[in-house]
Coordinates of C-alpha atoms in Angstrom, one line a residue:
M1 CA 9.2 1.2 -28.5
R2 CA 6.1 3.3 -28.5
Y3 CA 3.9 3.5 -31.6
L4 CA 1.6 6.6 -31.8
F5 CA -1.5 6.7 -34.0
E6 CA -4.5 9.0 -33.8
D7 CA -5.0 9.5 -30.0
H8 CA -3.6 6.1 -29.1
T9 CA -0.2 4.9 -27.9
L10 CA 1.0 1.3 -28.1
D11 CA 3.9 0.8 -25.6
T12 CA 5.5 -2.6 -26.4
E13 CA 7.9 -2.5 -23.5
R14 CA 5.2 -2.1 -20.9
R15 CA 2.6 -3.9 -23.0
E16 CA 0.1 -1.1 -22.6
L17 CA -2.4 0.4 -25.0
L18 CA -3.3 4.0 -24.1
R19 CA -6.1 6.3 -25.3
G20 CA -4.8 9.7 -24.3
A21 CA -3.6 9.1 -20.7
D22 CA -6.1 6.2 -20.0
A23 CA -5.2 2.6 -20.3
V24 CA -7.4 0.6 -22.7
S25 CA -8.5 -2.9 -21.9
I26 CA -7.0 -5.4 -24.3
T27 CA -6.3 -9.1 -24.1
P28 CA -2.7 -10.3 -24.4
Q29 CA -3.3 -12.1 -27.8
A30 CA -5.1 -9.0 -29.1
F31 CA -2.1 -6.8 -28.0
D32 CA 0.3 -9.2 -29.8
L33 CA -1.9 -9.1 -32.9
L34 CA -2.0 -5.3 -33.0
D35 CA 1.7 -5.1 -32.3
Y36 CA 2.4 -7.4 -35.2
L37 CA 0.1 -5.6 -37.6
I38 CA 1.8 -2.2 -36.7
R39 CA 5.3 -3.5 -37.0
N40 CA 4.5 -5.0 -40.4
R41 CA 2.3 -2.1 -41.6
E42 CA 4.2 -1.7 -44.9
R43 CA 2.7 -5.0 -46.2
V44 CA -0.4 -7.2 -46.2
V45 CA -0.2 -9.7 -43.4
S46 CA -1.7 -13.1 -44.2
K47 CA -3.7 -15.3 -41.9
D48 CA -0.8 -17.8 -41.7
D49 CA 1.6 -14.9 -40.7
L50 CA -0.7 -14.0 -37.8
I51 CA -1.2 -17.6 -36.7
S52 CA 2.6 -18.2 -36.7
A53 CA 3.4 -15.0 -34.9
V54 CA 0.6 -14.7 -32.4
W55 CA -0.6 -18.3 -31.8
N56 CA 2.8 -20.0 -32.4
G57 CA 1.4 -22.0 -35.3
R58 CA -1.4 -23.6 -33.4
I59 CA -4.6 -24.4 -35.3
V60 CA -6.9 -21.4 -35.2
S61 CA -10.3 -21.2 -36.9
D62 CA -11.2 -18.3 -39.2
A63 CA -14.0 -17.4 -36.7
A64 CA -11.5 -17.1 -33.8
L65 CA -9.1 -15.0 -35.9
T66 CA -12.0 -12.7 -37.0
T67 CA -13.1 -12.4 -33.3
R68 CA -9.6 -11.3 -32.3
V69 CA -9.2 -8.8 -35.2
N70 CA -12.6 -7.3 -34.3
G71 CA -11.5 -7.1 -30.6
V72 CA -8.4 -5.1 -31.7
R73 CA -10.6 -2.9 -33.8
S74 CA -12.9 -2.3 -30.9
A75 CA -9.9 -1.4 -28.6
I76 CA -8.6 1.2 -31.0
G77 CA -12.0 2.7 -32.0
D78 CA -12.2 1.1 -35.5
T79 CA -14.9 -1.1 -36.9
G80 CA -15.2 -3.8 -39.6
E81 CA -17.4 -1.6 -41.7
E82 CA -15.2 1.5 -41.4
Q83 CA -11.8 -0.2 -41.5
R84 CA -10.2 3.2 -40.8
L85 CA -7.1 1.7 -39.2
I86 CA -7.1 -2.1 -39.9
K87 CA -8.1 -3.0 -43.5
T88 CA -9.3 -6.5 -44.5
L89 CA -8.2 -7.6 -47.9
P90 CA -10.4 -10.6 -48.9
R91 CA -8.5 -13.8 -49.4
K92 CA -5.2 -12.0 -48.8
G93 CA -5.1 -10.9 -45.2
F94 CA -5.0 -7.7 -43.1
R95 CA -3.0 -4.5 -43.1
F96 CA -2.7 -1.6 -40.6
V97 CA -3.3 1.5 -42.7
G98 CA -3.3 4.2 -40.0
A99 CA -0.5 6.8 -39.8
V100 CA 2.0 5.8 -37.2
Q101 CA 4.8 7.6 -35.5
E102 CA 7.6 5.7 -33.7
D103 CA 8.8 7.1 -30.3
Q104 CA 11.8 5.4 -28.6
S105 CA 12.1 8.1 -25.9
V106 CA 9.8 7.3 -22.9
C107 CA 10.8 10.1 -20.4
S108 CA 14.1 10.0 -22.3
A109 CA 16.2 11.8 -19.8
V110 CA 15.0 9.5 -17.0
A111 CA 15.1 6.4 -19.1
S112 CA 18.7 7.0 -20.3
E113 CA 19.9 7.4 -16.7
I114 CA 18.0 4.3 -15.6
H115 CA 19.4 2.2 -18.4
S116 CA 22.9 3.4 -17.8
E117 CA 22.9 1.9 -14.3
Q118 CA 24.2 -1.6 -13.6
P119 CA 21.7 -4.5 -13.9
K120 CA 20.1 -5.7 -10.8
P121 CA 21.6 -8.9 -9.3
A122 CA 19.5 -12.1 -9.4
L123 CA 17.0 -12.4 -6.6
P124 CA 18.0 -14.8 -3.9
L125 CA 15.7 -17.7 -3.1
P126 CA 13.7 -17.2 0.2
D127 CA 14.5 -19.4 3.2
K128 CA 11.2 -21.3 2.8
P129 CA 9.5 -23.0 -0.2
S130 CA 8.7 -20.3 -2.8
I131 CA 6.2 -20.5 -5.6
A132 CA 4.7 -18.4 -8.4
V133 CA 1.4 -19.3 -10.0
L134 CA 1.3 -18.4 -13.7
P135 CA -2.0 -17.4 -15.4
F136 CA -3.9 -20.5 -16.4
T137 CA -4.7 -21.0 -20.1
N138 CA -8.4 -20.5 -21.0
L139 CA -9.3 -23.5 -23.1
S140 CA -13.0 -22.6 -23.3
S141 CA -14.3 -21.7 -26.8
D142 CA -15.5 -18.4 -25.5
P143 CA -12.6 -15.8 -25.1
E144 CA -14.9 -13.8 -22.8
Q145 CA -14.2 -16.6 -20.2
E146 CA -10.7 -15.1 -19.6
Y147 CA -12.0 -13.5 -16.4
F148 CA -13.1 -16.9 -15.0
A149 CA -9.7 -18.5 -15.6
D150 CA -8.0 -15.4 -14.1
G151 CA -10.3 -15.6 -11.1
M152 CA -9.4 -19.2 -10.5
V153 CA -5.7 -18.3 -10.4
E154 CA -6.4 -15.4 -8.1
D155 CA -8.1 -17.6 -5.6
I156 CA -5.5 -20.3 -5.8
I157 CA -2.8 -17.7 -5.1
T158 CA -4.9 -16.4 -2.2
G159 CA -5.3 -19.9 -0.8
L160 CA -1.5 -20.6 -1.0
S161 CA -0.7 -17.3 0.5
R162 CA -2.5 -18.1 3.7
S163 CA 0.0 -20.9 4.4
K164 CA 2.6 -19.2 6.6
S165 CA 5.2 -21.9 5.5
L166 CA 5.2 -20.7 1.9
F167 CA 6.6 -17.6 0.1
V168 CA 4.1 -16.8 -2.7
I169 CA 4.7 -14.3 -5.5
A170 CA 1.8 -11.8 -5.9
R171 CA -0.7 -12.1 -8.8
H172 CA 0.4 -8.9 -10.5
S173 CA 3.9 -10.1 -11.1
T174 CA 2.9 -13.5 -12.4
F175 CA 0.3 -12.1 -14.7
T176 CA 2.9 -10.2 -16.7
Y177 CA 3.5 -13.6 -18.3
K178 CA -0.1 -14.0 -19.5
G179 CA -0.5 -15.1 -23.1
K180 CA 3.3 -15.6 -23.5
A181 CA 5.3 -18.7 -24.1
V182 CA 7.6 -18.9 -21.1
D183 CA 10.8 -20.6 -20.0
I184 CA 10.0 -21.9 -16.5
K185 CA 13.6 -21.7 -15.5
Q186 CA 13.7 -18.1 -16.6
V187 CA 10.5 -17.4 -14.7
G188 CA 12.1 -18.8 -11.6
R189 CA 15.2 -16.5 -12.0
D190 CA 13.0 -13.4 -12.8
L191 CA 10.8 -13.9 -9.7
G192 CA 13.3 -15.5 -7.4
V193 CA 11.3 -18.7 -6.7
R194 CA 12.0 -22.4 -6.7
Y195 CA 8.6 -23.6 -7.8
V196 CA 6.2 -22.7 -10.6
L197 CA 2.5 -23.8 -10.9
E198 CA 0.9 -23.6 -14.4
G199 CA -2.3 -25.0 -15.8
S200 CA -5.4 -24.6 -17.8
V201 CA -9.2 -24.0 -17.3
R202 CA -12.0 -25.3 -19.5
K203 CA -15.5 -24.1 -18.6
S204 CA -18.4 -25.7 -20.6
G205 CA -22.0 -25.3 -19.5
N206 CA -22.2 -26.3 -15.9
R207 CA -18.9 -28.2 -15.8
V208 CA -15.4 -27.0 -15.3
R209 CA -12.0 -28.9 -15.7
I210 CA -8.8 -27.6 -14.3
T211 CA -5.4 -29.1 -14.9
G212 CA -2.3 -28.1 -13.0
Q213 CA 1.4 -29.0 -12.9
L214 CA 4.0 -28.1 -10.4
I215 CA 7.5 -27.6 -11.7
D216 CA 10.9 -27.2 -9.9
A217 CA 12.1 -24.0 -11.7
T218 CA 15.7 -24.6 -10.7
T219 CA 15.9 -28.0 -12.6
G220 CA 12.7 -28.0 -14.8
T221 CA 11.6 -31.2 -13.1
H222 CA 7.8 -31.9 -12.9
L223 CA 6.9 -32.6 -9.3
W224 CA 3.2 -33.1 -9.5
A225 CA 0.4 -32.9 -12.1
D226 CA -3.3 -33.6 -11.9
R227 CA -6.7 -33.0 -13.5
F228 CA -9.8 -31.9 -11.6
D229 CA -13.3 -32.2 -13.0
S230 CA -16.3 -30.7 -11.2
Q231 CA -19.8 -29.3 -11.4
L232 CA -19.6 -25.5 -11.5
E233 CA -21.5 -25.2 -8.2
D234 CA -18.6 -27.1 -6.5
I235 CA -15.9 -24.7 -7.8
F236 CA -14.8 -23.7 -4.3
D237 CA -14.2 -27.4 -3.3
L238 CA -12.2 -27.7 -6.6
Q239 CA -10.0 -24.7 -5.6
D240 CA -9.5 -26.3 -2.2
Q241 CA -8.4 -29.6 -3.8
I242 CA -5.8 -27.8 -6.0
T243 CA -4.5 -25.6 -3.2
S244 CA -4.2 -28.6 -0.8
S245 CA -2.5 -30.7 -3.4
V246 CA 0.1 -28.1 -4.1
I247 CA 0.8 -27.5 -0.4
C248 CA 1.2 -31.2 0.2
A249 CA 3.5 -31.6 -2.8
L250 CA 5.7 -28.7 -1.6
V251 CA 5.8 -29.2 2.2
P252 CA 4.6 -32.8 3.0
Q253 CA 5.4 -32.2 6.7
L254 CA 2.8 -29.4 7.1
E255 CA 0.2 -29.9 9.7
R256 CA -3.4 -30.4 8.5
A257 CA -4.3 -27.1 10.1
E258 CA -2.0 -25.3 7.8
I259 CA -3.8 -26.8 4.8
E260 CA -7.2 -26.0 6.3
R261 CA -6.2 -22.4 6.8
A262 CA -5.7 -22.1 3.0
K263 CA -9.3 -22.9 2.4
R264 CA -11.9 -20.3 2.4
K265 CA -15.4 -20.3 0.8
P266 CA -16.3 -16.6 0.1
T267 CA -20.0 -17.0 -0.8
E268 CA -22.7 -19.6 -1.2
S269 CA -23.9 -18.0 -4.4
L270 CA -22.1 -18.9 -7.6
Q271 CA -23.8 -16.0 -9.4
A272 CA -22.5 -13.5 -6.8
Y273 CA -19.0 -15.0 -7.1
D274 CA -19.2 -14.7 -10.9
Y275 CA -20.1 -11.0 -10.6
Y276 CA -17.2 -10.6 -8.2
L277 CA -14.7 -12.2 -10.6
R278 CA -16.0 -9.9 -13.4
A279 CA -15.6 -6.9 -11.1
L280 CA -12.1 -7.9 -10.2
S281 CA -11.2 -8.3 -13.9
G282 CA -12.6 -4.8 -14.6
F283 CA -10.7 -3.3 -11.7
Y284 CA -7.4 -4.5 -13.1
Q285 CA -8.1 -2.8 -16.5
F286 CA -7.4 0.6 -14.9
T287 CA -9.8 2.6 -17.0
R288 CA -12.6 4.9 -16.0
E289 CA -15.2 2.9 -17.9
Q290 CA -14.2 -0.4 -16.3
N291 CA -14.0 1.2 -12.9
I292 CA -17.7 2.2 -13.1
E293 CA -18.7 -1.2 -14.4
A294 CA -16.7 -3.0 -11.7
F295 CA -18.5 -1.0 -9.0
R296 CA -21.8 -1.9 -10.5
L297 CA -20.9 -5.6 -10.5
C298 CA -19.9 -5.4 -6.8
Q299 CA -23.3 -4.0 -6.0
A300 CA -24.9 -6.8 -8.0
A301 CA -22.9 -9.4 -6.1
N302 CA -24.0 -7.9 -2.7
E303 CA -27.6 -7.7 -3.8
I304 CA -27.5 -11.5 -4.4
D305 CA -25.4 -12.2 -1.2
P306 CA -25.6 -9.4 1.4
G307 CA -23.0 -11.4 3.4
F308 CA -20.3 -11.4 0.7
A309 CA -17.5 -9.4 2.5
A310 CA -15.0 -9.5 -0.3
A311 CA -17.4 -7.8 -2.7
Y312 CA -18.0 -4.9 -0.2
A313 CA -14.3 -4.5 0.3
L314 CA -13.6 -4.5 -3.5
G315 CA -16.4 -1.9 -4.0
A316 CA -14.7 0.4 -1.4
Y317 CA -11.3 -0.3 -3.1
I318 CA -12.8 0.8 -6.4
C319 CA -13.7 4.1 -4.8
L320 CA -10.1 4.6 -3.8
Q321 CA -9.0 3.7 -7.4
R322 CA -11.2 6.5 -8.7
K323 CA -9.5 9.0 -6.5
T324 CA -6.0 7.8 -7.3
F325 CA -6.5 8.1 -11.0
G326 CA -8.5 11.3 -11.0
W327 CA -11.9 9.8 -12.0
T328 CA -13.8 11.1 -9.1
S329 CA -17.2 12.8 -9.9
D330 CA -18.6 13.4 -6.4
A331 CA -15.8 13.2 -3.8
A332 CA -18.0 13.7 -0.8
Q333 CA -20.6 11.1 -1.8
E334 CA -17.9 8.6 -2.8
R335 CA -16.3 8.9 0.7
I336 CA -19.6 8.3 2.3
E337 CA -20.2 5.2 0.2
A338 CA -16.7 3.9 0.7
R339 CA -17.0 4.2 4.5
R340 CA -20.3 2.3 4.4
L341 CA -18.8 -0.5 2.3
V342 CA -15.7 -0.7 4.6
R343 CA -17.7 -1.0 7.7
R344 CA -20.0 -3.6 6.2
A345 CA -17.1 -5.7 5.0
I346 CA -15.4 -5.7 8.4
E347 CA -18.6 -6.5 10.2
I348 CA -19.1 -9.6 8.1
D349 CA -15.5 -10.9 8.1
K350 CA -12.7 -9.7 10.4
D351 CA -10.4 -12.5 9.5
D352 CA -10.1 -12.3 5.7
P353 CA -6.7 -10.7 5.0
T354 CA -7.6 -9.4 1.6
V355 CA -10.8 -7.7 3.0
L356 CA -8.8 -6.2 5.8
A357 CA -6.0 -4.9 3.5
R358 CA -8.4 -3.3 1.1
A359 CA -10.4 -1.8 3.9
G360 CA -7.2 -0.5 5.5
Q361 CA -6.0 1.1 2.3
V362 CA -9.4 2.8 1.8
M363 CA -9.4 4.1 5.4
S364 CA -5.9 5.6 5.0
G365 CA -5.9 6.7 1.3
L366 CA -9.5 7.9 0.9
L367 CA -10.9 8.6 4.4
N368 CA -7.5 10.0 5.8
E369 CA -7.8 7.8 8.9
V370 CA -4.3 6.6 8.8
E371 CA -4.0 5.0 12.2
D372 CA -7.2 3.0 11.8
G373 CA -6.1 1.9 8.3
L374 CA -2.7 0.8 9.6
A375 CA -4.4 -1.3 12.3
L376 CA -6.4 -3.2 9.7
V377 CA -3.5 -3.7 7.4
S378 CA -1.3 -5.0 10.2
R379 CA -3.9 -7.6 11.1
A380 CA -4.0 -8.6 7.4
Q381 CA -0.2 -9.1 7.5
E382 CA -0.5 -11.3 10.5
L383 CA -3.0 -13.5 8.7
D384 CA -1.2 -13.5 5.3
A385 CA 2.5 -12.8 5.1
N386 CA 2.4 -12.9 1.3
L387 CA -0.3 -10.3 0.7
V388 CA 1.6 -7.7 -1.3
I389 CA -1.1 -5.0 -1.1
A390 CA -0.9 -5.1 2.7
W391 CA 2.9 -4.5 2.6
Y392 CA 2.9 -1.5 0.3
S393 CA -0.2 -0.1 2.0
S394 CA 1.6 -0.5 5.4
G395 CA 4.6 1.3 3.9
W396 CA 2.6 4.3 2.9
Q397 CA 0.8 4.4 6.3
N398 CA 4.1 4.2 8.3
L399 CA 5.5 7.0 6.0
F400 CA 2.5 9.2 6.8
L401 CA 3.0 8.5 10.5
D402 CA 6.7 9.5 10.2
D403 CA 8.1 6.0 10.9
V404 CA 10.5 6.0 7.9
D405 CA 12.5 2.9 8.8
A406 CA 9.3 0.9 9.1
A407 CA 8.0 2.3 5.8
L408 CA 11.3 1.4 4.0
K409 CA 11.1 -2.2 5.4
Q410 CA 7.4 -2.6 4.2
F411 CA 8.0 -1.2 0.8
N412 CA 11.1 -3.4 0.2
I413 CA 9.1 -6.5 1.2
A414 CA 6.4 -5.5 -1.3
V415 CA 8.9 -5.2 -4.1
R416 CA 10.4 -8.6 -3.3
L417 CA 7.0 -10.3 -3.2
S418 CA 6.0 -8.9 -6.6
P419 CA 9.2 -7.8 -8.5
L420 CA 7.4 -7.6 -11.9
D421 CA 4.2 -6.0 -10.6
P422 CA 2.5 -3.5 -13.0
L423 CA 1.6 -1.6 -9.8
L424 CA 5.3 -1.6 -8.7
F425 CA 5.4 2.2 -9.2
F426 CA 3.2 2.6 -6.0
A427 CA 6.0 1.0 -3.9
Q428 CA 8.8 2.7 -5.8
T429 CA 7.1 6.1 -5.3
G430 CA 6.8 5.3 -1.6
L431 CA 10.5 4.4 -1.4
A432 CA 11.3 7.7 -3.2
Y433 CA 9.4 9.7 -0.6
A434 CA 10.7 7.7 2.3
H435 CA 14.3 8.3 1.3
F436 CA 13.5 12.0 0.7
V437 CA 12.1 12.4 4.2
A438 CA 15.2 10.7 5.6
G439 CA 17.4 13.2 3.7
R440 CA 18.8 10.6 1.3
Y441 CA 18.0 12.5 -1.9
D442 CA 20.1 10.5 -4.3
D443 CA 18.5 7.2 -3.1
G444 CA 15.1 8.8 -3.4
L445 CA 16.0 10.1 -6.9
S446 CA 16.9 6.5 -8.1
W447 CA 13.5 5.2 -6.9
A448 CA 11.6 8.1 -8.3
K449 CA 13.2 7.6 -11.7
S450 CA 12.1 4.0 -11.7
A451 CA 8.6 4.9 -10.7
V452 CA 8.3 7.5 -13.5
L453 CA 9.8 5.0 -16.0
H454 CA 7.1 2.4 -15.0
R455 CA 4.2 4.8 -15.0
P456 CA 5.1 8.2 -16.8
N457 CA 1.6 9.7 -16.1
Y458 CA 1.5 9.0 -12.4
L459 CA 1.6 12.5 -11.0
N460 CA 2.7 11.5 -7.5
A461 CA 5.9 9.8 -8.9
Q462 CA 6.6 12.9 -11.0
F463 CA 6.4 15.1 -7.9
A464 CA 8.8 12.9 -6.0
L465 CA 11.2 13.1 -8.9
V466 CA 11.0 16.9 -8.9
A467 CA 11.5 17.1 -5.2
C468 CA 14.5 14.8 -5.2
Y469 CA 16.1 16.6 -8.1
A470 CA 15.7 20.0 -6.4
M471 CA 17.1 18.9 -3.0
S472 CA 20.0 17.0 -4.4
G473 CA 21.1 20.2 -6.2
R474 CA 20.0 19.3 -9.7
V475 CA 17.9 22.4 -10.1
V476 CA 18.0 22.5 -13.9
E477 CA 16.5 18.9 -14.1
A478 CA 14.0 19.8 -11.4
R479 CA 12.7 22.8 -13.3
A480 CA 12.6 20.9 -16.5
E481 CA 10.5 18.1 -15.0
C482 CA 8.3 20.7 -13.2
A483 CA 7.7 22.5 -16.5
R484 CA 6.5 19.2 -18.0
I485 CA 4.1 18.7 -15.1
M486 CA 2.8 22.2 -15.4
Q487 CA 2.0 21.7 -19.1
A488 CA -0.4 18.9 -18.2
K489 CA -1.6 20.6 -14.9
P490 CA -1.4 24.4 -15.5
D491 CA -3.8 25.1 -12.6
M492 CA -1.6 23.4 -10.0
L493 CA -0.6 25.6 -7.0
L494 CA 1.3 25.0 -3.7
S495 CA -1.7 26.5 -1.9
T496 CA -3.8 23.5 -3.0
I497 CA -1.1 20.8 -2.7
I498 CA 0.1 21.5 0.8
P499 CA -3.3 21.3 2.6
K500 CA -3.8 17.8 1.1
L501 CA -0.4 16.8 2.4
K502 CA -1.3 18.0 5.9
T503 CA -4.2 15.5 6.0
R504 CA -1.7 12.7 5.5
F505 CA 1.8 13.5 6.7
R506 CA 2.1 13.8 10.5
A507 CA 5.6 15.4 10.3
A508 CA 5.5 19.1 9.7
E509 CA 9.2 19.1 8.7
A510 CA 8.6 16.7 5.9
I511 CA 5.8 18.8 4.5
E512 CA 7.9 22.0 4.7
R513 CA 10.8 20.3 3.0
L514 CA 8.6 19.1 0.1
A515 CA 7.2 22.6 -0.2
Q516 CA 10.7 24.0 -0.3
A517 CA 11.8 21.6 -3.0
W518 CA 8.7 22.3 -5.2
R519 CA 9.3 26.1 -4.8
I520 CA 12.8 25.6 -6.0
A521 CA 11.5 23.7 -9.0
G522 CA 9.0 26.4 -9.9
V523 CA 5.6 25.3 -8.6
P524 CA 3.7 28.6 -8.2
E525 CA 2.3 29.6 -4.8

């Protein structure tokens, strides 16, 4: 269901809040609170109602509840003084008073076709120990510490991923469970893994406590649990302890070198690391404002530690995100800056797979140096076989270089490593184009529909859908989809699209066939 109010859209299926076409940063609990208020907008919702629905009956202070309500108001452009959308009724509760429209048709034609298809079979377990790390619960009194808890999980996933004896689900898929009560067995079935790691983080002053428990998702049996306390300046040692403990619990016969390979201290500066975690959190919000702030935080991290390779690579990756989502203000200057950041990151650390993968994506996607980008990403894959961004980046790069079979293999591995990824539409769109180039238009059409369903405003997926419709003989649908695109982008011309394709695709035949399909659909010259 989608709820439309003012210029906002609350999409309950994809758990997204949009302002226009831009995603709005909102915590999972705040999302659930807003969802509950809108669903029950015909009545006053009491404090007890909210606590029961959003916090599952846990004890919540009035101050914490007020903080969450104010967070929701901020996300939707309301204030406690104005109360234009959410009204507080003293001693009674809250009510959503804005005008709401309900919309059940998300790309209705595409959605209906997708939902009419047979459900996907359960994912088979890999042939080696497989694990998903769920978001850790933030037990700190400050909700702003969410970024710290999320950063801890990100680094634990990275550490586990470096063990070549494990199959590790990517962060994006596991974070779809953030803020939700979960059935561990169902998580195992959804993600196709045998083991699940869950835990909590409490940061207070200069101390941090992390608890973790490892569960066999096939049986629900607890295999290992522990609590780790440390001074904040020893946080990297703490991460190493957790990573090593999990590896030893899963695969006792692993050599010590395998465990040591999982350890990596990114920086000596705790402040630089804190800025980096904040930047990473902002990057995942996918908004123009957070993109700008994330870039500033990366710069701040590198001012403190000029040898922090991951911060340079993330800064370059943020430049690529700007291009992908149309937030670029000075394309030439941002390419110059991205090139500088990529070079600096690789000079500092040629063996960090995440650094290499991000740098490789920037080289290919922003600087149009596809071969060099593929070389960096291939090196990242050698170092970390579980790094999903390396797999879907490699898929795109092989597609540009006209190696369709390699592209299909890379995209399919990416989908398996992160089957619930909010960024899944990147790999799905790549699969659509790969099948299109191979002349399998019906297969391409299926993937394009999935991509559009996951991210309706992703223009690249919409173009793939139009092309596959046109070349599979479904001209009416192709022209209908094209007309929708042209409403949003009335200045779009083939004369501007084709030159951009030529900077990427090495196969002239693929470019010509795409142009032919878009002409059939009605894209003007």
